[in-house]
Amino acid sequence: MIRVYKNYDLKKNSYSHLSAKVKYYIETDEIKVITGIIKTEKNYLIVGNMSKLLFAFKSKDITIIHYTNEEIKLKNNILIVHSGVSLKKLAYFAIRNSLEGFEKISTIPGELGGSIKNNASFLNQGINDLLLFLVVIDSFGNKKIILKSELEISYRNINNLDKFFIYQALFKVKKKTRFFLYFEKKKALEYRLKHQPHIHSFGSTFKNYKQLKAYEIINKFIPFKEYYGVKISLMHANFIQISPFLDYLNIVKLIERIQELVYNKLSFYLETEIRIIY
Ligand SMILES: Cc1cc2nc3c(=O)[nH]c(=O)nc-3n(C[C@H](O)[C@H](O)[C@H](O)COP(=O)(O)OP(=O)(O)OC[C@H]3O[C@@H](n4cnc5c(N)ncnc54)[C@H](O)[C@@H]3O)c2cc1C
């Protein structure tokens, strides 16, 4: 399957549903299509659910590629997962097969490729914890294996994956009772509902630091709760409220204004967890 859309507004597919027009939006579940695009296109971006992407443009000459293959296979104790699988579906599969390791992160609204790249985690469970290796496509269209030990895994990022398309991930899994896994999943969901605002957002806007959490810095040093019509959550200052018809550019203005104020007061650059595509 391949679907190609020209002059496309990403709001139809992105998690935020905000407007950003691109030259091409391509959806496919076929690896040979992805390889072909990577080999020929210069200006492209691979996306998953776009839950952590903010597009700082109204219109851009770029090709957006979304791999939609949702296949999961279990061979003995090895789980083989295509990067188009959502964490929700992965956790559902794992729990149904009594496999531990994905139950808490099921509440993260991303797909496998984006979650691996962002090194997503929740309540001490990370998507890369059980990873053995990745099958990737490099910028020349070649398939390669990258072992976990070769990855530069850091907080909310894998630093040396920028030039690769993540095709599949292989995890080593262990059994656990379904009862326990359901219970852990329920607890994780309850924790999220209790501690995070019930608004449409990109999740955490800024990275947290050992000494200070981003929301503490914002509460202490930012004198406003709204900027260019974009609201900071009153419950948790590291969350920005997404509402319909909001302009991506105004969210960028809010983020950069916070960075400017924090830098000028603390000589410290507050990095975003959200990836801004300029
Ligand atoms: C409400 C909310 C709550 C969240 N809670 C958490 C949380 O608790 N913990 C946490 O860690 N994160 C959290 N996130 C962040 C986010 O959901 C994760 O980082 C997520 O898993 C990203 O997946 P995605 O499919 O949306 O990726 P995208 O946003 O589409 O992409 C993220 C990055 O990965 C790259 N990418 C995507 N697919 C591929 C691929 N196949 N190959 C190579 N590169 C690829 C993109 O180019 C981009 O750089 C939250 C987000 C929201 C909106």
mmCIF file of C-alpha atoms and ligand atoms in Angstrom:
data_model
loop_
_atom_site.group_PDB
_atom_site.id
_atom_site.type_symbol
_atom_site.label_atom_id
_atom_site.label_comp_id
_atom_site.label_asym_id
_atom_site.label_seq_id
_atom_site.Cartn_x
_atom_site.Cartn_y
_atom_site.Cartn_z
ATOM 1 C CA MET A 1 0.000 0.000 0.000
ATOM 2 C CA ILE A 2 1.205 3.479 -0.829
ATOM 3 C CA ARG A 3 -0.678 6.758 -0.554
ATOM 4 C CA VAL A 4 0.851 9.951 -1.914
ATOM 5 C CA TYR A 5 -0.681 13.340 -1.154
ATOM 6 C CA LYS A 6 0.554 16.528 -2.799
ATOM 7 C CA ASN A 7 0.395 19.986 -1.124
ATOM 8 C CA TYR A 8 -0.925 18.339 1.993
ATOM 9 C CA ASP A 9 -1.974 19.814 5.339
ATOM 10 C CA LEU A 10 -0.525 17.673 8.132
ATOM 11 C CA LYS A 11 -3.374 18.621 10.451
ATOM 12 C CA LYS A 12 -5.354 15.717 8.983
ATOM 13 C CA ASN A 13 -2.876 13.200 10.434
ATOM 14 C CA SER A 14 -0.784 14.833 13.135
ATOM 15 C CA TYR A 15 -1.466 14.269 16.818
ATOM 16 C CA SER A 16 -1.900 18.022 17.373
ATOM 17 C CA HIS A 17 -4.242 18.526 14.359
ATOM 18 C CA LEU A 18 -2.665 21.954 13.784
ATOM 19 C CA SER A 19 -2.101 23.311 10.303
ATOM 20 C CA ALA A 20 1.262 22.945 8.467
ATOM 21 C CA LYS A 21 1.371 22.366 4.723
ATOM 22 C CA VAL A 22 4.021 20.196 3.074
ATOM 23 C CA LYS A 23 4.862 19.394 -0.537
ATOM 24 C CA TYR A 24 4.317 15.635 -0.191
ATOM 25 C CA TYR A 25 2.896 13.395 2.531
ATOM 26 C CA ILE A 26 3.531 9.707 1.826
ATOM 27 C CA GLU A 27 2.087 6.788 3.788
ATOM 28 C CA THR A 28 3.229 3.258 3.099
ATOM 29 C CA ASP A 29 3.632 -0.123 4.753
ATOM 30 C CA GLU A 30 6.207 -1.265 2.161
ATOM 31 C CA ILE A 31 9.882 -1.021 2.989
ATOM 32 C CA LYS A 32 10.943 -0.873 -0.684
ATOM 33 C CA VAL A 33 8.901 2.329 -1.110
ATOM 34 C CA ILE A 34 10.658 3.920 1.887
ATOM 35 C CA THR A 35 14.064 2.822 0.560
ATOM 36 C CA GLY A 36 13.267 4.322 -2.843
ATOM 37 C CA ILE A 37 12.263 7.687 -1.360
ATOM 38 C CA ILE A 38 15.300 7.841 0.918
ATOM 39 C CA LYS A 39 17.614 7.163 -2.040
ATOM 40 C CA THR A 40 16.111 9.828 -4.281
ATOM 41 C CA GLU A 41 14.690 12.600 -2.047
ATOM 42 C CA LYS A 42 17.011 15.139 -0.408
ATOM 43 C CA ASN A 43 14.582 16.951 1.839
ATOM 44 C CA TYR A 44 12.484 14.460 3.777
ATOM 45 C CA LEU A 45 11.384 13.776 7.336
ATOM 46 C CA ILE A 46 10.253 10.440 8.723
ATOM 47 C CA VAL A 47 7.403 10.692 11.217
ATOM 48 C CA GLY A 48 5.350 8.460 13.460
ATOM 49 C CA ASN A 49 2.264 9.776 15.226
ATOM 50 C CA MET A 50 3.815 13.299 15.263
ATOM 51 C CA SER A 51 3.053 13.560 18.984
ATOM 52 C CA LYS A 52 6.393 15.264 19.676
ATOM 53 C CA LEU A 53 6.784 17.320 16.509
ATOM 54 C CA LEU A 54 6.043 21.005 16.155
ATOM 55 C CA PHE A 55 6.161 22.452 12.654
ATOM 56 C CA ALA A 56 7.410 26.049 12.694
ATOM 57 C CA PHE A 57 6.160 26.901 9.218
ATOM 58 C CA LYS A 58 2.903 27.493 7.401
ATOM 59 C CA SER A 59 4.096 25.765 4.262
ATOM 60 C CA LYS A 60 7.346 23.985 3.371
ATOM 61 C CA ASP A 61 8.930 22.212 0.425
ATOM 62 C CA ILE A 62 9.506 18.925 2.254
ATOM 63 C CA THR A 63 8.435 15.285 1.913
ATOM 64 C CA ILE A 64 6.979 13.671 5.014
ATOM 65 C CA ILE A 65 7.170 9.870 5.179
ATOM 66 C CA HIS A 66 5.004 7.773 7.495
ATOM 67 C CA TYR A 67 5.640 4.017 7.719
ATOM 68 C CA THR A 68 2.368 2.330 8.644
ATOM 69 C CA ASN A 69 3.336 -1.346 8.950
ATOM 70 C CA GLU A 70 1.889 -2.603 12.252
ATOM 71 C CA GLU A 71 3.235 -6.150 12.226
ATOM 72 C CA ILE A 72 4.418 -7.830 15.454
ATOM 73 C CA LYS A 73 5.863 -11.356 15.625
ATOM 74 C CA LEU A 74 6.955 -13.453 18.581
ATOM 75 C CA LYS A 75 9.610 -16.120 17.942
ATOM 76 C CA ASN A 76 10.550 -17.950 21.145
ATOM 77 C CA ASN A 77 11.638 -15.118 23.449
ATOM 78 C CA ILE A 78 12.300 -12.562 20.695
ATOM 79 C CA LEU A 79 9.713 -9.953 19.782
ATOM 80 C CA ILE A 80 10.054 -8.519 16.268
ATOM 81 C CA VAL A 81 8.190 -5.244 15.867
ATOM 82 C CA HIS A 82 7.805 -2.962 12.835
ATOM 83 C CA SER A 83 8.306 0.719 13.576
ATOM 84 C CA GLY A 84 4.749 1.672 12.575
ATOM 85 C CA VAL A 85 3.262 -0.134 15.595
ATOM 86 C CA SER A 86 1.794 2.129 18.292
ATOM 87 C CA LEU A 87 2.990 1.623 21.868
ATOM 88 C CA LYS A 88 -0.635 0.974 22.786
ATOM 89 C CA LYS A 89 -0.864 -1.902 20.304
ATOM 90 C CA LEU A 90 2.557 -3.230 21.324
ATOM 91 C CA ALA A 91 1.532 -3.312 24.997
ATOM 92 C CA TYR A 92 -1.772 -4.960 24.131
ATOM 93 C CA PHE A 93 0.063 -7.693 22.198
ATOM 94 C CA ALA A 94 2.637 -8.135 24.983
ATOM 95 C CA ILE A 95 0.079 -8.395 27.770
ATOM 96 C CA ARG A 96 -2.072 -10.838 25.770
ATOM 97 C CA ASN A 97 1.038 -13.020 25.406
ATOM 98 C CA SER A 98 2.051 -12.527 29.082
ATOM 99 C CA LEU A 99 5.205 -10.581 28.175
ATOM 100 C CA GLU A 100 6.676 -8.023 30.526
ATOM 101 C CA GLY A 101 8.227 -4.665 29.592
ATOM 102 C CA PHE A 102 5.686 -2.568 27.705
ATOM 103 C CA GLU A 103 2.725 -2.259 30.087
ATOM 104 C CA LYS A 104 3.585 1.147 31.614
ATOM 105 C CA ILE A 105 4.673 2.831 28.375
ATOM 106 C CA SER A 106 1.377 1.849 26.724
ATOM 107 C CA THR A 107 0.070 5.242 27.879
ATOM 108 C CA ILE A 108 2.535 7.156 25.648
ATOM 109 C CA PRO A 109 0.791 8.263 22.425
ATOM 110 C CA GLY A 110 3.594 7.398 19.995
ATOM 111 C CA GLU A 111 4.592 4.739 17.502
ATOM 112 C CA LEU A 112 7.634 2.498 17.882
ATOM 113 C CA GLY A 113 10.068 4.361 15.543
ATOM 114 C CA GLY A 114 9.484 7.789 17.108
ATOM 115 C CA SER A 115 9.489 6.329 20.622
ATOM 116 C CA ILE A 116 12.846 4.599 20.071
ATOM 117 C CA LYS A 117 14.366 7.747 18.541
ATOM 118 C CA ASN A 118 13.053 9.819 21.481
ATOM 119 C CA ASN A 119 14.068 7.145 24.006
ATOM 120 C CA ALA A 120 10.559 7.332 25.478
ATOM 121 C CA SER A 121 9.968 6.146 29.022
ATOM 122 C CA PHE A 122 7.398 6.339 31.766
ATOM 123 C CA LEU A 123 7.652 5.384 35.442
ATOM 124 C CA ASN A 124 11.045 3.705 35.079
ATOM 125 C CA GLN A 125 10.072 1.646 32.044
ATOM 126 C CA GLY A 126 11.749 2.632 28.769
ATOM 127 C CA ILE A 127 11.078 1.484 25.220
ATOM 128 C CA ASN A 128 14.786 0.712 24.800
ATOM 129 C CA ASP A 129 15.156 -1.344 28.011
ATOM 130 C CA LEU A 130 14.660 -4.744 26.347
ATOM 131 C CA LEU A 131 16.036 -3.774 22.947
ATOM 132 C CA LEU A 132 18.550 -6.173 21.364
ATOM 133 C CA PHE A 133 19.084 -4.463 18.015
ATOM 134 C CA LEU A 134 17.477 -2.302 15.350
ATOM 135 C CA VAL A 135 17.081 -3.010 11.672
ATOM 136 C CA VAL A 136 17.532 0.344 9.941
ATOM 137 C CA ILE A 137 17.849 1.817 6.447
ATOM 138 C CA ASP A 138 20.722 4.258 5.956
ATOM 139 C CA SER A 139 20.643 7.348 3.745
ATOM 140 C CA PHE A 140 21.935 5.323 0.738
ATOM 141 C CA GLY A 141 19.033 2.888 1.063
ATOM 142 C CA ASN A 142 21.079 0.041 2.599
ATOM 143 C CA LYS A 143 19.615 -2.203 5.298
ATOM 144 C CA LYS A 144 21.776 -2.427 8.426
ATOM 145 C CA ILE A 145 21.734 -3.881 11.912
ATOM 146 C CA ILE A 146 22.581 -1.584 14.819
ATOM 147 C CA LEU A 147 23.154 -3.317 18.150
ATOM 148 C CA LYS A 148 21.865 -1.655 21.296
ATOM 149 C CA SER A 149 25.464 -1.331 22.517
ATOM 150 C CA GLU A 150 26.233 0.807 19.425
ATOM 151 C CA LEU A 151 23.450 3.300 20.151
ATOM 152 C CA GLU A 152 24.196 6.567 21.967
ATOM 153 C CA ILE A 153 21.148 6.493 24.194
ATOM 154 C CA SER A 154 20.588 9.690 26.175
ATOM 155 C CA TYR A 155 17.728 11.461 27.904
ATOM 156 C CA ARG A 156 14.826 11.631 25.407
ATOM 157 C CA ASN A 157 17.091 10.992 22.433
ATOM 158 C CA ILE A 158 19.294 8.522 20.628
ATOM 159 C CA ASN A 159 22.049 10.797 19.361
ATOM 160 C CA ASN A 160 23.425 8.686 16.509
ATOM 161 C CA LEU A 161 20.160 7.733 14.755
ATOM 162 C CA ASP A 162 19.464 10.971 12.872
ATOM 163 C CA LYS A 163 20.481 9.608 9.480
ATOM 164 C CA PHE A 164 18.597 6.311 9.753
ATOM 165 C CA PHE A 165 15.084 5.100 9.131
ATOM 166 C CA ILE A 166 14.120 2.683 11.917
ATOM 167 C CA TYR A 167 12.489 -0.266 10.184
ATOM 168 C CA GLN A 168 12.193 -2.925 12.898
ATOM 169 C CA ALA A 169 13.212 -3.431 16.513
ATOM 170 C CA LEU A 170 13.978 -6.766 18.155
ATOM 171 C CA PHE A 171 13.428 -7.161 21.875
ATOM 172 C CA LYS A 172 14.325 -9.989 24.264
ATOM 173 C CA VAL A 173 11.253 -10.648 26.385
ATOM 174 C CA LYS A 174 10.352 -12.502 29.575
ATOM 175 C CA LYS A 175 7.071 -13.926 30.828
ATOM 176 C CA LYS A 176 5.004 -12.433 33.635
ATOM 177 C CA THR A 177 1.432 -13.166 34.687
ATOM 178 C CA ARG A 178 -1.225 -11.302 32.774
ATOM 179 C CA PHE A 179 -2.878 -10.293 36.026
ATOM 180 C CA PHE A 180 0.287 -8.481 37.155
ATOM 181 C CA LEU A 181 0.742 -6.787 33.769
ATOM 182 C CA TYR A 182 -2.861 -5.525 33.609
ATOM 183 C CA PHE A 183 -2.501 -4.215 37.155
ATOM 184 C CA GLU A 184 0.753 -2.349 36.304
ATOM 185 C CA LYS A 185 -0.836 -0.867 33.182
ATOM 186 C CA LYS A 186 -3.848 0.326 35.177
ATOM 187 C CA LYS A 187 -1.576 1.840 37.850
ATOM 188 C CA ALA A 188 0.444 3.696 35.177
ATOM 189 C CA LEU A 189 -2.702 5.119 33.630
ATOM 190 C CA GLU A 190 -4.008 6.217 37.018
ATOM 191 C CA TYR A 191 -0.680 7.873 37.801
ATOM 192 C CA ARG A 192 -0.777 9.794 34.517
ATOM 193 C CA LEU A 193 -4.366 10.935 35.089
ATOM 194 C CA LYS A 194 -3.518 12.079 38.611
ATOM 195 C CA HIS A 195 -0.256 13.908 37.858
ATOM 196 C CA GLN A 196 -0.670 15.281 34.347
ATOM 197 C CA PRO A 197 -3.199 17.820 33.078
ATOM 198 C CA HIS A 198 -6.254 16.513 31.210
ATOM 199 C CA ILE A 199 -5.686 18.769 28.220
ATOM 200 C CA HIS A 200 -4.630 18.216 24.636
ATOM 201 C CA SER A 201 -0.873 18.839 24.699
ATOM 202 C CA PHE A 202 2.501 17.691 23.350
ATOM 203 C CA GLY A 203 3.329 16.158 26.740
ATOM 204 C CA SER A 204 6.363 17.722 28.435
ATOM 205 C CA THR A 205 7.515 20.798 26.510
ATOM 206 C CA PHE A 206 11.009 21.136 28.006
ATOM 207 C CA LYS A 207 13.550 18.617 29.249
ATOM 208 C CA ASN A 208 13.862 18.143 32.997
ATOM 209 C CA TYR A 209 17.151 18.544 34.851
ATOM 210 C CA LYS A 210 18.505 16.723 37.891
ATOM 211 C CA GLN A 211 18.536 19.749 40.158
ATOM 212 C CA LEU A 212 15.387 21.430 38.869
ATOM 213 C CA LYS A 213 12.300 20.278 37.014
ATOM 214 C CA ALA A 214 11.261 22.374 34.006
ATOM 215 C CA TYR A 215 7.879 23.186 35.565
ATOM 216 C CA GLU A 216 9.644 24.547 38.683
ATOM 217 C CA ILE A 217 11.832 26.823 36.540
ATOM 218 C CA ILE A 218 8.771 28.071 34.619
ATOM 219 C CA ASN A 219 6.722 28.619 37.793
ATOM 220 C CA LYS A 220 9.590 30.559 39.348
ATOM 221 C CA PHE A 221 10.868 32.665 36.459
ATOM 222 C CA ILE A 222 8.100 33.071 33.882
ATOM 223 C CA PRO A 223 5.713 35.924 34.728
ATOM 224 C CA PHE A 224 2.872 34.929 32.348
ATOM 225 C CA LYS A 225 0.575 31.942 31.780
ATOM 226 C CA GLU A 226 -0.425 32.924 28.262
ATOM 227 C CA TYR A 227 1.534 34.328 25.301
ATOM 228 C CA TYR A 228 0.182 35.089 21.817
ATOM 229 C CA GLY A 229 -3.007 33.242 22.816
ATOM 230 C CA VAL A 230 -1.106 30.045 23.746
ATOM 231 C CA LYS A 231 -1.781 28.842 27.289
ATOM 232 C CA ILE A 232 0.541 27.153 29.766
ATOM 233 C CA SER A 233 -1.290 24.560 31.872
ATOM 234 C CA LEU A 234 -2.188 25.856 35.346
ATOM 235 C CA MET A 235 -1.866 22.315 36.729
ATOM 236 C CA HIS A 236 1.595 21.572 35.284
ATOM 237 C CA ALA A 237 3.667 24.425 33.821
ATOM 238 C CA ASN A 238 5.676 22.133 31.501
ATOM 239 C CA PHE A 239 2.531 21.429 29.438
ATOM 240 C CA ILE A 240 1.213 23.739 26.738
ATOM 241 C CA GLN A 241 -2.454 23.542 25.852
ATOM 242 C CA ILE A 242 -3.210 22.740 22.210
ATOM 243 C CA SER A 243 -6.570 24.071 21.078
ATOM 244 C CA PRO A 244 -8.162 23.988 17.619
ATOM 245 C CA PHE A 245 -7.090 26.776 15.233
ATOM 246 C CA LEU A 246 -3.969 27.518 17.286
ATOM 247 C CA ASP A 247 -1.021 28.606 15.167
ATOM 248 C CA TYR A 248 2.150 26.457 15.434
ATOM 249 C CA LEU A 249 4.193 29.661 15.071
ATOM 250 C CA ASN A 250 2.655 31.142 18.220
ATOM 251 C CA ILE A 251 3.608 28.010 20.171
ATOM 252 C CA VAL A 252 7.180 28.460 18.926
ATOM 253 C CA LYS A 253 7.073 32.125 20.035
ATOM 254 C CA LEU A 254 5.970 31.045 23.534
ATOM 255 C CA ILE A 255 8.686 28.376 23.766
ATOM 256 C CA GLU A 256 11.433 30.727 22.566
ATOM 257 C CA ARG A 257 10.266 33.533 24.901
ATOM 258 C CA ILE A 258 10.508 31.135 27.866
ATOM 259 C CA GLN A 259 14.008 30.046 26.733
ATOM 260 C CA GLU A 260 15.044 33.696 26.368
ATOM 261 C CA LEU A 261 13.815 34.688 29.836
ATOM 262 C CA VAL A 262 15.316 31.626 31.531
ATOM 263 C CA TYR A 263 18.650 32.130 29.768
ATOM 264 C CA ASN A 264 18.829 35.821 30.664
ATOM 265 C CA LYS A 265 18.012 35.096 34.306
ATOM 266 C CA LEU A 266 19.969 31.875 34.873
ATOM 267 C CA SER A 267 22.550 31.802 32.026
ATOM 268 C CA PHE A 268 21.118 28.399 31.250
ATOM 269 C CA TYR A 269 19.458 27.138 28.047
ATOM 270 C CA LEU A 270 16.235 25.246 28.690
ATOM 271 C CA GLU A 271 16.165 22.606 25.937
ATOM 272 C CA THR A 272 12.893 21.432 24.447
ATOM 273 C CA GLU A 273 11.674 17.855 24.583
ATOM 274 C CA ILE A 274 9.375 18.752 21.681
ATOM 275 C CA ARG A 275 11.220 18.629 18.347
ATOM 276 C CA ILE A 276 10.721 21.836 16.399
ATOM 277 C CA ILE A 277 11.008 21.506 12.619
ATOM 278 C CA TYR A 278 11.964 24.936 11.242
HETATM 279 C C1 LIG B 1 0.178 13.672 25.930
HETATM 280 C C2 LIG B 1 1.572 13.164 25.713
HETATM 281 C C3 LIG B 1 2.196 12.424 26.697
HETATM 282 C C4 LIG B 1 3.493 11.946 26.502
HETATM 283 N N1 LIG B 1 4.082 11.235 27.503
HETATM 284 C C5 LIG B 1 5.358 10.809 27.346
HETATM 285 C C6 LIG B 1 5.999 10.075 28.390
HETATM 286 O O1 LIG B 1 5.440 9.786 29.428
HETATM 287 N N2 LIG B 1 7.285 9.681 28.195
HETATM 288 C C7 LIG B 1 7.962 9.973 27.032
HETATM 289 O O2 LIG B 1 9.130 9.593 26.923
HETATM 290 N N3 LIG B 1 7.361 10.650 26.033
HETATM 291 C C8 LIG B 1 6.080 11.065 26.161
HETATM 292 N N4 LIG B 1 5.468 11.762 25.164
HETATM 293 C C9 LIG B 1 6.260 12.057 23.955
HETATM 294 C C10 LIG B 1 6.021 11.200 22.743
HETATM 295 O O3 LIG B 1 4.761 10.600 22.730
HETATM 296 C C11 LIG B 1 7.084 10.157 22.562
HETATM 297 O O4 LIG B 1 8.344 10.710 22.377
HETATM 298 C C12 LIG B 1 6.629 9.334 21.367
HETATM 299 O O5 LIG B 1 6.743 8.056 21.662
HETATM 300 C C13 LIG B 1 7.031 9.805 20.007
HETATM 301 O O6 LIG B 1 6.446 8.946 19.034
HETATM 302 P P1 LIG B 1 5.763 9.502 17.714
HETATM 303 O O7 LIG B 1 5.345 8.322 16.895
HETATM 304 O O8 LIG B 1 4.702 10.486 17.998
HETATM 305 O O9 LIG B 1 7.017 10.208 17.067
HETATM 306 P P2 LIG B 1 7.094 11.557 16.205
HETATM 307 O O10 LIG B 1 6.729 12.713 17.070
HETATM 308 O O11 LIG B 1 6.341 11.387 14.944
HETATM 309 O O12 LIG B 1 8.656 11.606 15.873
HETATM 310 C C14 LIG B 1 9.604 11.772 16.902
HETATM 311 C C15 LIG B 1 11.014 11.721 16.309
HETATM 312 O O13 LIG B 1 11.299 10.421 15.812
HETATM 313 C C16 LIG B 1 11.619 10.449 14.420
HETATM 314 N N5 LIG B 1 11.030 9.230 13.829
HETATM 315 C C17 LIG B 1 9.742 8.830 13.846
HETATM 316 N N6 LIG B 1 9.606 7.610 13.279
HETATM 317 C C18 LIG B 1 10.850 7.242 12.869
HETATM 318 C C19 LIG B 1 11.379 6.093 12.201
HETATM 319 N N7 LIG B 1 10.618 5.053 11.823
HETATM 320 N N8 LIG B 1 12.708 6.051 11.936
HETATM 321 C C20 LIG B 1 13.516 7.087 12.305
HETATM 322 N N9 LIG B 1 13.082 8.197 12.943
HETATM 323 C C21 LIG B 1 11.763 8.263 13.232
HETATM 324 C C22 LIG B 1 10.994 11.735 13.901
HETATM 325 O O14 LIG B 1 11.674 12.217 12.749
HETATM 326 C C23 LIG B 1 11.200 12.655 15.108
HETATM 327 O O15 LIG B 1 12.512 13.144 15.143
HETATM 328 C C24 LIG B 1 4.184 12.240 25.309
HETATM 329 C C25 LIG B 1 3.542 12.966 24.308
HETATM 330 C C26 LIG B 1 2.255 13.419 24.496
HETATM 331 C C27 LIG B 1 1.593 14.208 23.405
#
